[in-house]
PDB file of C-alpha atoms in Angstrom:
ATOM      1  CA  MET A   1     -11.388   9.202 -23.674  1.00 42.00           C
ATOM      2  CA  SER A   2     -10.366   7.519 -26.963  1.00 35.00           C
ATOM      3  CA  VAL A   3      -7.834  10.321 -27.485  1.00 33.00           C
ATOM      4  CA  LEU A   4      -6.193   9.490 -24.139  1.00 35.00           C
ATOM      5  CA  ILE A   5      -6.044   5.780 -24.951  1.00 43.00           C
ATOM      6  CA  CYS A   6      -4.531   6.398 -28.381  1.00 42.00           C
ATOM      7  CA  ALA A   7      -1.943   8.736 -26.876  1.00 40.00           C
ATOM      8  CA  ALA A   8      -1.027   6.079 -24.322  1.00 43.00           C
ATOM      9  CA  CYS A   9      -0.707   3.417 -27.012  1.00 47.00           C
ATOM     10  CA  ARG A  10       1.817   5.547 -28.895  1.00 47.00           C
ATOM     11  CA  LEU A  11       3.946   5.676 -25.752  1.00 45.00           C
ATOM     12  CA  PHE A  12       4.263   1.886 -25.400  1.00 46.00           C
ATOM     13  CA  ARG A  13       7.879   0.834 -25.905  1.00 43.00           C
ATOM     14  CA  ARG A  14       8.636  -1.703 -28.615  1.00 42.00           C
ATOM     15  CA  ASP A  15       9.759  -4.243 -26.004  1.00 48.00           C
ATOM     16  CA  GLY A  16       6.221  -4.226 -24.592  1.00 50.00           C
ATOM     17  CA  VAL A  17       7.033  -2.289 -21.406  1.00 51.00           C
ATOM     18  CA  VAL A  18       4.634   0.503 -20.504  1.00 50.00           C
ATOM     19  CA  SER A  19       6.229   3.895 -19.931  1.00 51.00           C
ATOM     20  CA  PRO A  20       5.161   5.829 -16.801  1.00 48.00           C
ATOM     21  CA  LEU A  21       3.463   8.463 -18.949  1.00 46.00           C
ATOM     22  CA  ALA A  22       1.546   5.808 -20.880  1.00 48.00           C
ATOM     23  CA  LEU A  23       0.369   4.243 -17.631  1.00 51.00           C
ATOM     24  CA  PHE A  24      -0.742   7.652 -16.346  1.00 48.00           C
ATOM     25  CA  LEU A  25      -2.753   8.305 -19.499  1.00 42.00           C
ATOM     26  CA  LEU A  26      -4.399   4.886 -19.288  1.00 50.00           C
ATOM     27  CA  LEU A  27      -5.416   5.491 -15.663  1.00 50.00           C
ATOM     28  CA  LEU A  28      -6.695   8.941 -16.607  1.00 45.00           C
ATOM     29  CA  ALA A  29      -8.768   7.380 -19.348  1.00 46.00           C
ATOM     30  CA  ALA A  30     -10.154   4.846 -16.874  1.00 47.00           C
ATOM     31  CA  ALA A  31     -11.103   7.662 -14.514  1.00 46.00           C
ATOM     32  CA  ALA A  32     -12.978   9.365 -17.356  1.00 43.00           C
ATOM     33  CA  VAL A  33     -15.265   6.377 -17.992  1.00 45.00           C
ATOM     34  CA  PRO A  34     -18.813   7.522 -17.146  1.00 49.00           C
ATOM     35  CA  ALA A  35     -21.028   5.659 -14.714  1.00 58.00           C
ATOM     36  CA  ARG A  36     -23.175   2.945 -16.266  1.00 70.00           C
ATOM     37  CA  ALA A  37     -26.932   3.254 -16.499  1.00 67.00           C
ATOM     38  CA  ALA A  38     -27.534   0.680 -13.753  1.00 90.00           C
ATOM     39  CA  ASP A  39     -25.115   2.391 -11.327  1.00 97.00           C
ATOM     40  CA  VAL A  40     -26.338   4.649  -8.548  1.00 97.00           C
ATOM     41  CA  PRO A  41     -26.222   8.318  -9.643  1.00 96.00           C
ATOM     42  CA  GLY A  42     -22.892  10.086  -9.254  1.00 95.00           C
ATOM     43  CA  SER A  43     -20.887   6.873  -8.839  1.00 97.00           C
ATOM     44  CA  ARG A  44     -17.848   5.645 -10.755  1.00 96.00           C
ATOM     45  CA  ASP A  45     -15.077   3.073 -10.524  1.00 95.00           C
ATOM     46  CA  TYR A  46     -11.962   4.012  -8.592  1.00 94.00           C
ATOM     47  CA  PRO A  47      -9.319   5.081 -11.169  1.00 90.00           C
ATOM     48  CA  GLY A  48      -7.075   2.165 -12.086  1.00 86.00           C
ATOM     49  CA  ILE A  49      -9.197  -0.518 -10.365  1.00 90.00           C
ATOM     50  CA  SER A  50     -11.832  -1.663 -12.836  1.00 87.00           C
ATOM     51  CA  ARG A  51     -14.930  -3.558 -11.815  1.00 94.00           C
ATOM     52  CA  TYR A  52     -15.624  -7.209 -12.530  1.00 96.00           C
ATOM     53  CA  ALA A  53     -17.249  -7.304 -15.959  1.00 95.00           C
ATOM     54  CA  GLY A  54     -21.022  -6.991 -15.875  1.00 95.00           C
ATOM     55  CA  SER A  55     -21.192  -5.618 -12.339  1.00 97.00           C
ATOM     56  CA  GLU A  56     -23.180  -2.590 -11.218  1.00 97.00           C
ATOM     57  CA  ILE A  57     -22.508  -0.074  -8.453  1.00 98.00           C
ATOM     58  CA  ILE A  58     -25.228  -0.184  -5.793  1.00 96.00           C
ATOM     59  CA  ARG A  59     -23.524   2.046  -3.221  1.00 97.00           C
ATOM     60  CA  TYR A  60     -20.961   4.822  -3.553  1.00 98.00           C
ATOM     61  CA  GLU A  61     -19.486   7.102  -0.897  1.00 97.00           C
ATOM     62  CA  VAL A  62     -16.379   9.275  -0.764  1.00 97.00           C
ATOM     63  CA  LYS A  63     -15.125  11.026   2.362  1.00 94.00           C
ATOM     64  CA  ALA A  64     -12.428  13.649   1.905  1.00 92.00           C
ATOM     65  CA  PHE A  65     -10.789  12.742   5.221  1.00 91.00           C
ATOM     66  CA  ASP A  66     -11.672   9.870   7.521  1.00 91.00           C
ATOM     67  CA  ASP A  67     -10.026   7.213   9.675  1.00 90.00           C
ATOM     68  CA  TYR A  68      -9.990   3.563   8.685  1.00 94.00           C
ATOM     69  CA  VAL A  69      -8.718   0.312  10.203  1.00 92.00           C
ATOM     70  CA  LEU A  70      -7.334  -1.990   7.501  1.00 94.00           C
ATOM     71  CA  VAL A  71      -7.651  -5.506   8.896  1.00 93.00           C
ATOM     72  CA  THR A  72      -4.412  -7.481   8.440  1.00 91.00           C
ATOM     73  CA  GLU A  73      -5.060 -10.744  10.303  1.00 90.00           C
ATOM     74  CA  PRO A  74      -7.932 -13.088  11.144  1.00 93.00           C
ATOM     75  CA  MET A  75     -10.288 -11.798  13.804  1.00 89.00           C
ATOM     76  CA  LYS A  76     -10.715 -13.480  17.164  1.00 84.00           C
ATOM     77  CA  GLY A  77     -13.846 -12.015  18.665  1.00 74.00           C
ATOM     78  CA  ARG A  78     -14.873  -8.449  17.869  1.00 73.00           C
ATOM     79  CA  ALA A  79     -11.407  -6.866  18.123  1.00 71.00           C
ATOM     80  CA  ARG A  80      -9.987  -5.679  14.781  1.00 73.00           C
ATOM     81  CA  GLN A  81      -6.197  -5.808  14.436  1.00 77.00           C
ATOM     82  CA  GLY A  82      -4.667  -3.883  11.586  1.00 86.00           C
ATOM     83  CA  LEU A  83      -3.282  -0.652  10.213  1.00 88.00           C
ATOM     84  CA  GLU A  84      -4.829   2.588  11.448  1.00 87.00           C
ATOM     85  CA  LEU A  85      -5.091   4.861   8.415  1.00 91.00           C
ATOM     86  CA  LYS A  86      -6.253   8.414   7.809  1.00 89.00           C
ATOM     87  CA  GLY A  87      -6.979   9.969   4.451  1.00 91.00           C
ATOM     88  CA  GLN A  88      -9.514  10.126   1.647  1.00 94.00           C
ATOM     89  CA  VAL A  89     -11.726   7.033   1.752  1.00 97.00           C
ATOM     90  CA  PHE A  90     -13.681   5.611  -1.196  1.00 97.00           C
ATOM     91  CA  ARG A  91     -16.423   3.035  -0.468  1.00 98.00           C
ATOM     92  CA  ILE A  92     -17.841   1.302  -3.549  1.00 98.00           C
ATOM     93  CA  THR A  93     -20.179  -1.701  -3.509  1.00 98.00           C
ATOM     94  CA  TYR A  94     -20.878  -3.806  -6.600  1.00 98.00           C
ATOM     95  CA  ARG A  95     -23.544  -6.379  -7.359  1.00 96.00           C
ATOM     96  CA  ASN A  96     -21.780  -8.899  -9.547  1.00 97.00           C
ATOM     97  CA  PRO A  97     -23.472 -10.746 -12.423  1.00 95.00           C
ATOM     98  CA  PRO A  98     -25.334 -14.033 -11.769  1.00 94.00           C
ATOM     99  CA  ASN A  99     -23.670 -17.437 -11.736  1.00 94.00           C
ATOM    100  CA  ARG A 100     -20.290 -16.258 -10.517  1.00 96.00           C
ATOM    101  CA  THR A 101     -18.238 -17.513  -7.587  1.00 97.00           C
ATOM    102  CA  SER A 102     -16.535 -15.452  -4.920  1.00 97.00           C
ATOM    103  CA  LEU A 103     -13.190 -17.008  -5.858  1.00 97.00           C
ATOM    104  CA  GLU A 104     -13.591 -16.067  -9.511  1.00 97.00           C
ATOM    105  CA  VAL A 105     -14.309 -12.434  -8.615  1.00 98.00           C
ATOM    106  CA  LEU A 106     -11.457 -12.278  -6.100  1.00 97.00           C
ATOM    107  CA  GLU A 107      -8.898 -13.702  -8.521  1.00 97.00           C
ATOM    108  CA  ASN A 108      -9.870 -11.169 -11.176  1.00 95.00           C
ATOM    109  CA  TYR A 109      -9.294  -8.312  -8.744  1.00 96.00           C
ATOM    110  CA  ARG A 110      -6.051  -9.892  -7.520  1.00 95.00           C
ATOM    111  CA  THR A 111      -4.712 -10.058 -11.080  1.00 93.00           C
ATOM    112  CA  ALA A 112      -5.646  -6.419 -11.694  1.00 90.00           C
ATOM    113  CA  LEU A 113      -4.009  -5.259  -8.466  1.00 91.00           C
ATOM    114  CA  GLN A 114      -0.833  -7.206  -9.187  1.00 89.00           C
ATOM    115  CA  ALA A 115      -0.676  -5.639 -12.652  1.00 86.00           C
ATOM    116  CA  ALA A 116      -0.909  -2.206 -10.995  1.00 85.00           C
ATOM    117  CA  GLY A 117       2.095  -3.039  -8.801  1.00 83.00           C
ATOM    118  CA  ALA A 118       0.169  -3.647  -5.590  1.00 88.00           C
ATOM    119  CA  SER A 119       1.703  -5.627  -2.748  1.00 88.00           C
ATOM    120  CA  GLU A 120      -0.625  -8.053  -1.004  1.00 92.00           C
ATOM    121  CA  ILE A 121      -0.744  -7.609   2.769  1.00 92.00           C
ATOM    122  CA  PHE A 122      -3.290 -10.196   3.915  1.00 94.00           C
ATOM    123  CA  THR A 123      -5.918 -12.477   2.493  1.00 96.00           C
ATOM    124  CA  CYS A 124      -8.344 -14.992   3.962  1.00 97.00           C
ATOM    125  CA  ALA A 125     -11.433 -16.994   3.089  1.00 96.00           C
ATOM    126  CA  HIS A 126     -14.660 -18.149   4.713  1.00 95.00           C
ATOM    127  CA  ARG A 127     -14.715 -18.951   8.436  1.00 93.00           C
ATOM    128  CA  ALA A 128     -10.914 -18.777   8.634  1.00 95.00           C
ATOM    129  CA  CYS A 129     -11.224 -14.987   8.411  1.00 96.00           C
ATOM    130  CA  GLY A 130     -12.981 -14.943  11.755  1.00 94.00           C
ATOM    131  CA  GLY A 131     -16.472 -16.159  10.964  1.00 93.00           C
ATOM    132  CA  ARG A 132     -19.464 -13.966  11.733  1.00 93.00           C
ATOM    133  CA  ASP A 133     -17.424 -11.398  13.678  1.00 93.00           C
ATOM    134  CA  PHE A 134     -15.244 -10.757  10.625  1.00 95.00           C
ATOM    135  CA  ASN A 135     -18.294 -10.435   8.390  1.00 95.00           C
ATOM    136  CA  ILE A 136     -19.960  -7.909  10.679  1.00 92.00           C
ATOM    137  CA  ALA A 137     -16.732  -5.905  11.017  1.00 92.00           C
ATOM    138  CA  GLN A 138     -16.248  -5.679   7.257  1.00 95.00           C
ATOM    139  CA  VAL A 139     -19.756  -5.067   5.919  1.00 95.00           C
ATOM    140  CA  ASP A 140     -20.879  -1.453   5.714  1.00 95.00           C
ATOM    141  CA  PRO A 141     -24.161  -0.997   7.649  1.00 95.00           C
ATOM    142  CA  GLN A 142     -25.917   0.064   4.440  1.00 94.00           C
ATOM    143  CA  ASN A 143     -24.990  -3.295   2.862  1.00 94.00           C
ATOM    144  CA  TYR A 144     -26.030  -5.492   5.768  1.00 93.00           C
ATOM    145  CA  THR A 145     -29.259  -6.839   4.253  1.00 90.00           C
ATOM    146  CA  ARG A 146     -27.313  -8.122   1.238  1.00 91.00           C
ATOM    147  CA  MET A 147     -23.895  -9.010   2.680  1.00 93.00           C
ATOM    148  CA  GLY A 148     -24.347  -9.332   6.424  1.00 92.00           C
ATOM    149  CA  ASP A 149     -24.243 -12.722   8.200  1.00 90.00           C
ATOM    150  CA  ASN A 150     -22.969 -14.436   5.052  1.00 88.00           C
ATOM    151  CA  TYR A 151     -19.661 -15.769   6.307  1.00 90.00           C
ATOM    152  CA  ASP A 152     -19.593 -19.323   4.945  1.00 92.00           C
ATOM    153  CA  ASP A 153     -18.689 -17.876   1.542  1.00 95.00           C
ATOM    154  CA  GLN A 154     -16.666 -14.736   2.194  1.00 96.00           C
ATOM    155  CA  ARG A 155     -13.246 -13.658   0.919  1.00 98.00           C
ATOM    156  CA  TYR A 156     -11.006 -10.740   1.829  1.00 98.00           C
ATOM    157  CA  LEU A 157      -7.858  -9.187   0.441  1.00 98.00           C
ATOM    158  CA  ALA A 158      -5.866  -6.209   1.758  1.00 96.00           C
ATOM    159  CA  ALA A 159      -3.190  -4.655  -0.428  1.00 95.00           C
ATOM    160  CA  ARG A 160      -1.021  -1.589  -0.747  1.00 91.00           C
ATOM    161  CA  LEU A 161       0.272   0.312  -3.744  1.00 86.00           C
ATOM    162  CA  GLN A 162       2.125   3.583  -4.125  1.00 75.00           C
ATOM    163  CA  ALA A 163       1.000   6.461  -6.304  1.00 76.00           C
ATOM    164  CA  PRO A 164       2.777   9.810  -6.781  1.00 72.00           C
ATOM    165  CA  GLY A 165       2.735  11.589  -3.419  1.00 71.00           C
ATOM    166  CA  LYS A 166       0.552   9.072  -1.598  1.00 80.00           C
ATOM    167  CA  ASP A 167       0.169   5.499  -0.428  1.00 85.00           C
ATOM    168  CA  VAL A 168      -3.009   3.722  -1.500  1.00 93.00           C
ATOM    169  CA  TYR A 169      -4.487   0.882   0.552  1.00 95.00           C
ATOM    170  CA  VAL A 170      -7.209  -1.455  -0.721  1.00 97.00           C
ATOM    171  CA  ALA A 171      -9.662  -3.564   1.284  1.00 98.00           C
ATOM    172  CA  LEU A 172     -11.622  -5.975  -0.897  1.00 98.00           C
ATOM    173  CA  PHE A 173     -14.459  -7.939   0.699  1.00 98.00           C
ATOM    174  CA  ILE A 174     -16.528 -10.404  -1.350  1.00 98.00           C
ATOM    175  CA  THR A 175     -19.432 -12.574  -0.240  1.00 97.00           C
ATOM    176  CA  ARG A 176     -22.378 -14.546  -1.583  1.00 95.00           C
ATOM    177  CA  SER A 177     -25.760 -13.299  -0.476  1.00 93.00           C
ATOM    178  CA  GLN A 178     -27.711 -16.202   0.994  1.00 83.00           C
ATOM    179  CA  SER A 179     -30.253 -14.095   2.854  1.00 70.00           C
ATOM    180  CA  GLY A 180     -31.078 -11.297   0.402  1.00 62.00           C
ATOM    181  CA  ALA A 181     -34.254 -10.640  -1.546  1.00 68.00           C
ATOM    182  CA  ALA A 182     -35.139 -12.746  -4.585  1.00 74.00           C
ATOM    183  CA  ALA A 183     -33.168 -10.542  -7.013  1.00 78.00           C
ATOM    184  CA  ASP A 184     -30.095 -10.805  -4.795  1.00 87.00           C
ATOM    185  CA  LYS A 185     -30.348 -14.436  -3.761  1.00 86.00           C
ATOM    186  CA  ASP A 186     -27.081 -16.307  -4.421  1.00 90.00           C
ATOM    187  CA  ARG A 187     -25.528 -13.257  -6.062  1.00 94.00           C
ATOM    188  CA  ILE A 188     -21.932 -12.265  -5.343  1.00 97.00           C
ATOM    189  CA  PHE A 189     -21.424  -8.785  -3.888  1.00 97.00           C
ATOM    190  CA  THR A 190     -18.112  -6.961  -3.787  1.00 98.00           C
ATOM    191  CA  GLN A 191     -17.272  -4.200  -1.356  1.00 98.00           C
ATOM    192  CA  LEU A 192     -14.221  -2.177  -2.427  1.00 98.00           C
ATOM    193  CA  HIS A 193     -12.689   0.286   0.010  1.00 98.00           C
ATOM    194  CA  VAL A 194      -9.775   2.429  -1.135  1.00 97.00           C
ATOM    195  CA  ILE A 195      -7.868   4.652   1.276  1.00 96.00           C
ATOM    196  CA  GLU A 196      -5.526   7.331  -0.060  1.00 94.00           C
ATOM    197  CA  VAL A 197      -2.955   8.293   2.563  1.00 90.00           C
ATOM    198  CA  LYS A 198      -0.633  11.174   1.828  1.00 73.00           C
ATOM    199  CA  SER A 199       2.936   9.941   1.709  1.00 59.00           C
ATOM    200  CA  MET A 200       4.919  11.456   4.587  1.00 53.00           C
ATOM    201  CA  ASP A 201       8.534  10.598   3.767  1.00 50.00           C
ATOM    202  CA  ALA A 202       9.003  13.585   1.463  1.00 47.00           C
ATOM    203  CA  ASN A 203       8.229  15.948   4.351  1.00 51.00           C
ATOM    204  CA  MET A 204      11.169  14.793   6.462  1.00 56.00           C
ATOM    205  CA  VAL A 205      13.977  17.319   7.041  1.00 66.00           C
ATOM    206  CA  VAL A 206      17.431  16.736   5.541  1.00 82.00           C
ATOM    207  CA  VAL A 207      20.053  16.420   8.305  1.00 91.00           C
ATOM    208  CA  ASP A 208      23.347  18.162   7.512  1.00 93.00           C
ATOM    209  CA  ALA A 209      26.806  16.682   8.151  1.00 95.00           C
ATOM    210  CA  SER A 210      27.431  18.637  11.360  1.00 95.00           C
ATOM    211  CA  ARG A 211      24.160  17.448  12.923  1.00 94.00           C
ATOM    212  CA  MET A 212      24.946  13.882  11.876  1.00 96.00           C
ATOM    213  CA  ALA A 213      28.340  14.141  13.576  1.00 96.00           C
ATOM    214  CA  ASP A 214      26.770  15.606  16.707  1.00 95.00           C
ATOM    215  CA  SER A 215      24.180  12.809  16.963  1.00 95.00           C
ATOM    216  CA  ILE A 216      26.762  10.083  16.371  1.00 96.00           C
ATOM    217  CA  GLY A 217      29.039  11.649  18.983  1.00 95.00           C
ATOM    218  CA  LYS A 218      26.259  11.690  21.582  1.00 95.00           C
ATOM    219  CA  THR A 219      24.326   8.483  20.879  1.00 96.00           C
ATOM    220  CA  GLY A 220      26.492   6.489  18.456  1.00 96.00           C
ATOM    221  CA  SER A 221      23.961   6.730  15.631  1.00 96.00           C
ATOM    222  CA  VAL A 222      21.768   9.050  13.582  1.00 96.00           C
ATOM    223  CA  ALA A 223      18.400   8.341  11.943  1.00 94.00           C
ATOM    224  CA  LEU A 224      17.885   9.757   8.446  1.00 95.00           C
ATOM    225  CA  TYR A 225      14.590  10.245   6.624  1.00 92.00           C
ATOM    226  CA  GLY A 226      15.873  11.957   3.507  1.00 91.00           C
ATOM    227  CA  ILE A 227      16.855   8.775   1.652  1.00 94.00           C
ATOM    228  CA  LEU A 228      13.711   7.797  -0.227  1.00 89.00           C
ATOM    229  CA  PHE A 229      12.547   4.646  -1.985  1.00 88.00           C
ATOM    230  CA  ASP A 230       9.371   3.691  -3.786  1.00 80.00           C
ATOM    231  CA  PHE A 231       7.163   1.171  -2.031  1.00 77.00           C
ATOM    232  CA  ASN A 232       8.744  -2.297  -1.936  1.00 80.00           C
ATOM    233  CA  SER A 233      11.771  -1.014  -3.895  1.00 87.00           C
ATOM    234  CA  ALA A 234      15.481  -0.700  -3.101  1.00 93.00           C
ATOM    235  CA  VAL A 235      16.160   1.855  -5.857  1.00 94.00           C
ATOM    236  CA  ILE A 236      17.198   5.171  -4.312  1.00 94.00           C
ATOM    237  CA  LYS A 237      15.040   8.051  -5.559  1.00 90.00           C
ATOM    238  CA  PRO A 238      16.742  11.162  -7.032  1.00 91.00           C
ATOM    239  CA  GLU A 239      15.325  13.339  -4.211  1.00 89.00           C
ATOM    240  CA  SER A 240      17.752  11.546  -1.866  1.00 93.00           C
ATOM    241  CA  LYS A 241      20.829  13.285  -3.303  1.00 94.00           C
ATOM    242  CA  ALA A 242      20.909  16.062  -0.694  1.00 94.00           C
ATOM    243  CA  THR A 243      21.102  13.552   2.167  1.00 95.00           C
ATOM    244  CA  LEU A 244      23.702  11.417   0.385  1.00 97.00           C
ATOM    245  CA  ASP A 245      25.787  14.564  -0.157  1.00 96.00           C
ATOM    246  CA  GLU A 246      25.730  15.241   3.592  1.00 96.00           C
ATOM    247  CA  ILE A 247      26.718  11.664   4.487  1.00 97.00           C
ATOM    248  CA  ALA A 248      29.667  11.894   2.106  1.00 97.00           C
ATOM    249  CA  SER A 249      30.633  15.253   3.625  1.00 97.00           C
ATOM    250  CA  LEU A 250      30.507  13.699   7.109  1.00 97.00           C
ATOM    251  CA  LEU A 251      32.809  10.852   6.074  1.00 97.00           C
ATOM    252  CA  ARG A 252      35.276  13.162   4.360  1.00 97.00           C
ATOM    253  CA  LYS A 253      35.507  15.429   7.400  1.00 96.00           C
ATOM    254  CA  ALA A 254      36.082  12.439   9.707  1.00 96.00           C
ATOM    255  CA  PRO A 255      38.452  10.128   7.755  1.00 96.00           C
ATOM    256  CA  ASP A 256      38.704   7.623  10.629  1.00 96.00           C
ATOM    257  CA  LEU A 257      34.938   7.226  10.996  1.00 97.00           C
ATOM    258  CA  LYS A 258      33.502   3.849  10.011  1.00 97.00           C
ATOM    259  CA  LEU A 259      29.752   3.308   9.747  1.00 98.00           C
ATOM    260  CA  VAL A 260      27.169   0.578   9.541  1.00 98.00           C
ATOM    261  CA  VAL A 261      24.348   1.620   7.214  1.00 98.00           C
ATOM    262  CA  VAL A 262      21.189   0.079   8.686  1.00 98.00           C
ATOM    263  CA  GLY A 263      17.950  -0.176   6.731  1.00 97.00           C
ATOM    264  CA  HIS A 264      14.634  -0.088   8.622  1.00 97.00           C
ATOM    265  CA  THR A 265      11.111  -0.731   7.333  1.00 95.00           C
ATOM    266  CA  ASP A 266       7.581  -0.594   8.697  1.00 92.00           C
ATOM    267  CA  ASN A 267       5.746  -3.853   9.353  1.00 89.00           C
ATOM    268  CA  VAL A 268       3.589  -3.925   6.209  1.00 86.00           C
ATOM    269  CA  GLY A 269       4.272  -7.322   4.662  1.00 80.00           C
ATOM    270  CA  GLY A 270       5.958 -10.387   6.092  1.00 80.00           C
ATOM    271  CA  MET A 271       9.078 -10.730   8.193  1.00 89.00           C
ATOM    272  CA  ASP A 272      11.179 -12.319   5.443  1.00 92.00           C
ATOM    273  CA  SER A 273      10.254  -9.788   2.770  1.00 89.00           C
ATOM    274  CA  ASN A 274      10.970  -6.828   5.058  1.00 93.00           C
ATOM    275  CA  MET A 275      14.326  -8.244   6.148  1.00 95.00           C
ATOM    276  CA  LYS A 276      15.345  -8.687   2.518  1.00 95.00           C
ATOM    277  CA  LEU A 277      14.051  -5.244   1.578  1.00 95.00           C
ATOM    278  CA  SER A 278      15.851  -3.465   4.429  1.00 97.00           C
ATOM    279  CA  GLN A 279      19.090  -5.269   3.586  1.00 97.00           C
ATOM    280  CA  ALA A 280      18.780  -4.338  -0.093  1.00 97.00           C
ATOM    281  CA  ARG A 281      18.130  -0.694   0.784  1.00 97.00           C
ATOM    282  CA  ALA A 282      21.130  -0.538   3.131  1.00 97.00           C
ATOM    283  CA  GLU A 283      23.324  -2.071   0.437  1.00 97.00           C
ATOM    284  CA  ALA A 284      21.998   0.440  -2.114  1.00 97.00           C
ATOM    285  CA  VAL A 285      23.046   3.338   0.138  1.00 98.00           C
ATOM    286  CA  ARG A 286      26.473   1.788   0.776  1.00 97.00           C
ATOM    287  CA  ARG A 287      26.970   1.221  -2.942  1.00 97.00           C
ATOM    288  CA  ALA A 288      25.977   4.796  -3.777  1.00 97.00           C
ATOM    289  CA  LEU A 289      28.496   6.212  -1.296  1.00 97.00           C
ATOM    290  CA  VAL A 290      31.276   3.993  -2.648  1.00 97.00           C
ATOM    291  CA  GLU A 291      30.548   4.363  -6.359  1.00 97.00           C
ATOM    292  CA  GLN A 292      29.266   7.933  -6.564  1.00 97.00           C
ATOM    293  CA  TYR A 293      31.248   9.603  -3.774  1.00 97.00           C
ATOM    294  CA  ALA A 294      34.460   7.526  -3.773  1.00 97.00           C
ATOM    295  CA  ILE A 295      34.128   6.567  -0.098  1.00 97.00           C
ATOM    296  CA  ALA A 296      36.380   3.609   0.765  1.00 97.00           C
ATOM    297  CA  ALA A 297      34.312   0.422   0.855  1.00 97.00           C
ATOM    298  CA  ALA A 298      36.133  -0.758   3.993  1.00 97.00           C
ATOM    299  CA  ARG A 299      34.600   2.119   5.957  1.00 97.00           C
ATOM    300  CA  LEU A 300      31.017   0.995   5.367  1.00 98.00           C
ATOM    301  CA  GLN A 301      28.940  -2.058   6.173  1.00 97.00           C
ATOM    302  CA  ALA A 302      25.291  -2.652   5.268  1.00 97.00           C
ATOM    303  CA  TRP A 303      22.741  -4.289   7.527  1.00 98.00           C
ATOM    304  CA  GLY A 304      18.987  -4.829   7.278  1.00 97.00           C
ATOM    305  CA  ALA A 305      16.910  -4.733  10.463  1.00 97.00           C
ATOM    306  CA  GLY A 306      13.465  -5.006   8.868  1.00 96.00           C
ATOM    307  CA  PHE A 307      10.850  -3.820  11.360  1.00 95.00           C
ATOM    308  CA  MET A 308      12.714  -5.190  14.397  1.00 96.00           C
ATOM    309  CA  ALA A 309      13.716  -1.788  15.819  1.00 96.00           C
ATOM    310  CA  PRO A 310      10.706   0.530  15.576  1.00 95.00           C
ATOM    311  CA  VAL A 311      10.804   4.044  16.988  1.00 94.00           C
ATOM    312  CA  ALA A 312       7.007   4.430  16.865  1.00 92.00           C
ATOM    313  CA  SER A 313       3.874   2.311  16.619  1.00 92.00           C
ATOM    314  CA  ASN A 314       3.328   0.599  13.285  1.00 89.00           C
ATOM    315  CA  ARG A 315      -0.431   0.883  13.797  1.00 85.00           C
ATOM    316  CA  THR A 316      -0.590   4.436  12.429  1.00 83.00           C
ATOM    317  CA  ASP A 317       0.635   5.959   9.179  1.00 79.00           C
ATOM    318  CA  GLU A 318       2.620   8.559  11.141  1.00 81.00           C
ATOM    319  CA  GLY A 319       4.338   5.801  13.100  1.00 86.00           C
ATOM    320  CA  ARG A 320       5.117   3.749  10.014  1.00 88.00           C
ATOM    321  CA  ALA A 321       6.642   6.831   8.357  1.00 85.00           C
ATOM    322  CA  LYS A 322       8.982   7.267  11.328  1.00 90.00           C
ATOM    323  CA  ASN A 323       9.979   3.618  11.203  1.00 93.00           C
ATOM    324  CA  ARG A 324      10.925   3.754   7.513  1.00 93.00           C
ATOM    325  CA  ARG A 325      14.419   5.160   7.798  1.00 94.00           C
ATOM    326  CA  VAL A 326      18.118   4.675   7.182  1.00 96.00           C
ATOM    327  CA  GLU A 327      20.309   4.753  10.257  1.00 97.00           C
ATOM    328  CA  LEU A 328      24.054   5.367  10.439  1.00 97.00           C
ATOM    329  CA  VAL A 329      25.694   3.523  13.338  1.00 97.00           C
ATOM    330  CA  GLU A 330      29.305   4.062  14.357  1.00 97.00           C
ATOM    331  CA  GLN A 331      31.439   0.923  14.196  1.00 96.00           C
TER     332      GLN A 331
END
């Protein structure tokens, strides 16, 4: 492990910025840290998300493929509203050291997630989360005697980050045990759920110029899934070149054609952030066509629609993948 850390340190740039390779080596080193003596056998921290110092793992479960509802708003009654996910699910429960507060533990995890580039989706505290119904919905049955029915001091955070080839969602639930046994009385417990969902955008088919022209001729627009961005980013990924080539070919073959480049997102995050992101992505595509392909700027406009024009439900990963797109609309 020390070899990995030393190798990563050598890859730090002098300006203090961590190179992607250095970050990968650091995460690999974290994954190699063995379980602690007090942890349940066979358990370990999720790579890249370290535990609160002094905590011990009391429950550990990994399912290679399972469904999961990531709660994204306060609960009213027993109904859970959120993102329907499918993928590999990690369930890790920690008993935190004595004399800590739920806020202190939450803020430590929040700082770590922000440093990893995570985007916060939803957070809540205490009864505002939905009281007892929220507590029961979040606590794993195996943790009920320690964490169940403790909703006066509960905190929750849902977040999303992107790793190579997959989206990673995090559900963090923290509560103070007021009904546990003597050893657990007034202790903070943290339940960390991590869901790895395979990224779907890279599987979308590149549409050639003739098919773009045919769709625009019939419906006035064409939806494209071959222009790719990292999560919460408006920087076009290199894999998008094939689709950009076809758009440029379309415009060269039809010199009178004028287009509006429309950016669309899923509904993860707030309205304002998604509107800004979709606008920035549309402008990035317009700029690439003008600067890299010498398309006249007057022939292109950029517009961000956020998640206001979905083509599928945003409740499932498959639906969200279909909604993340760039659309060309004839002027």
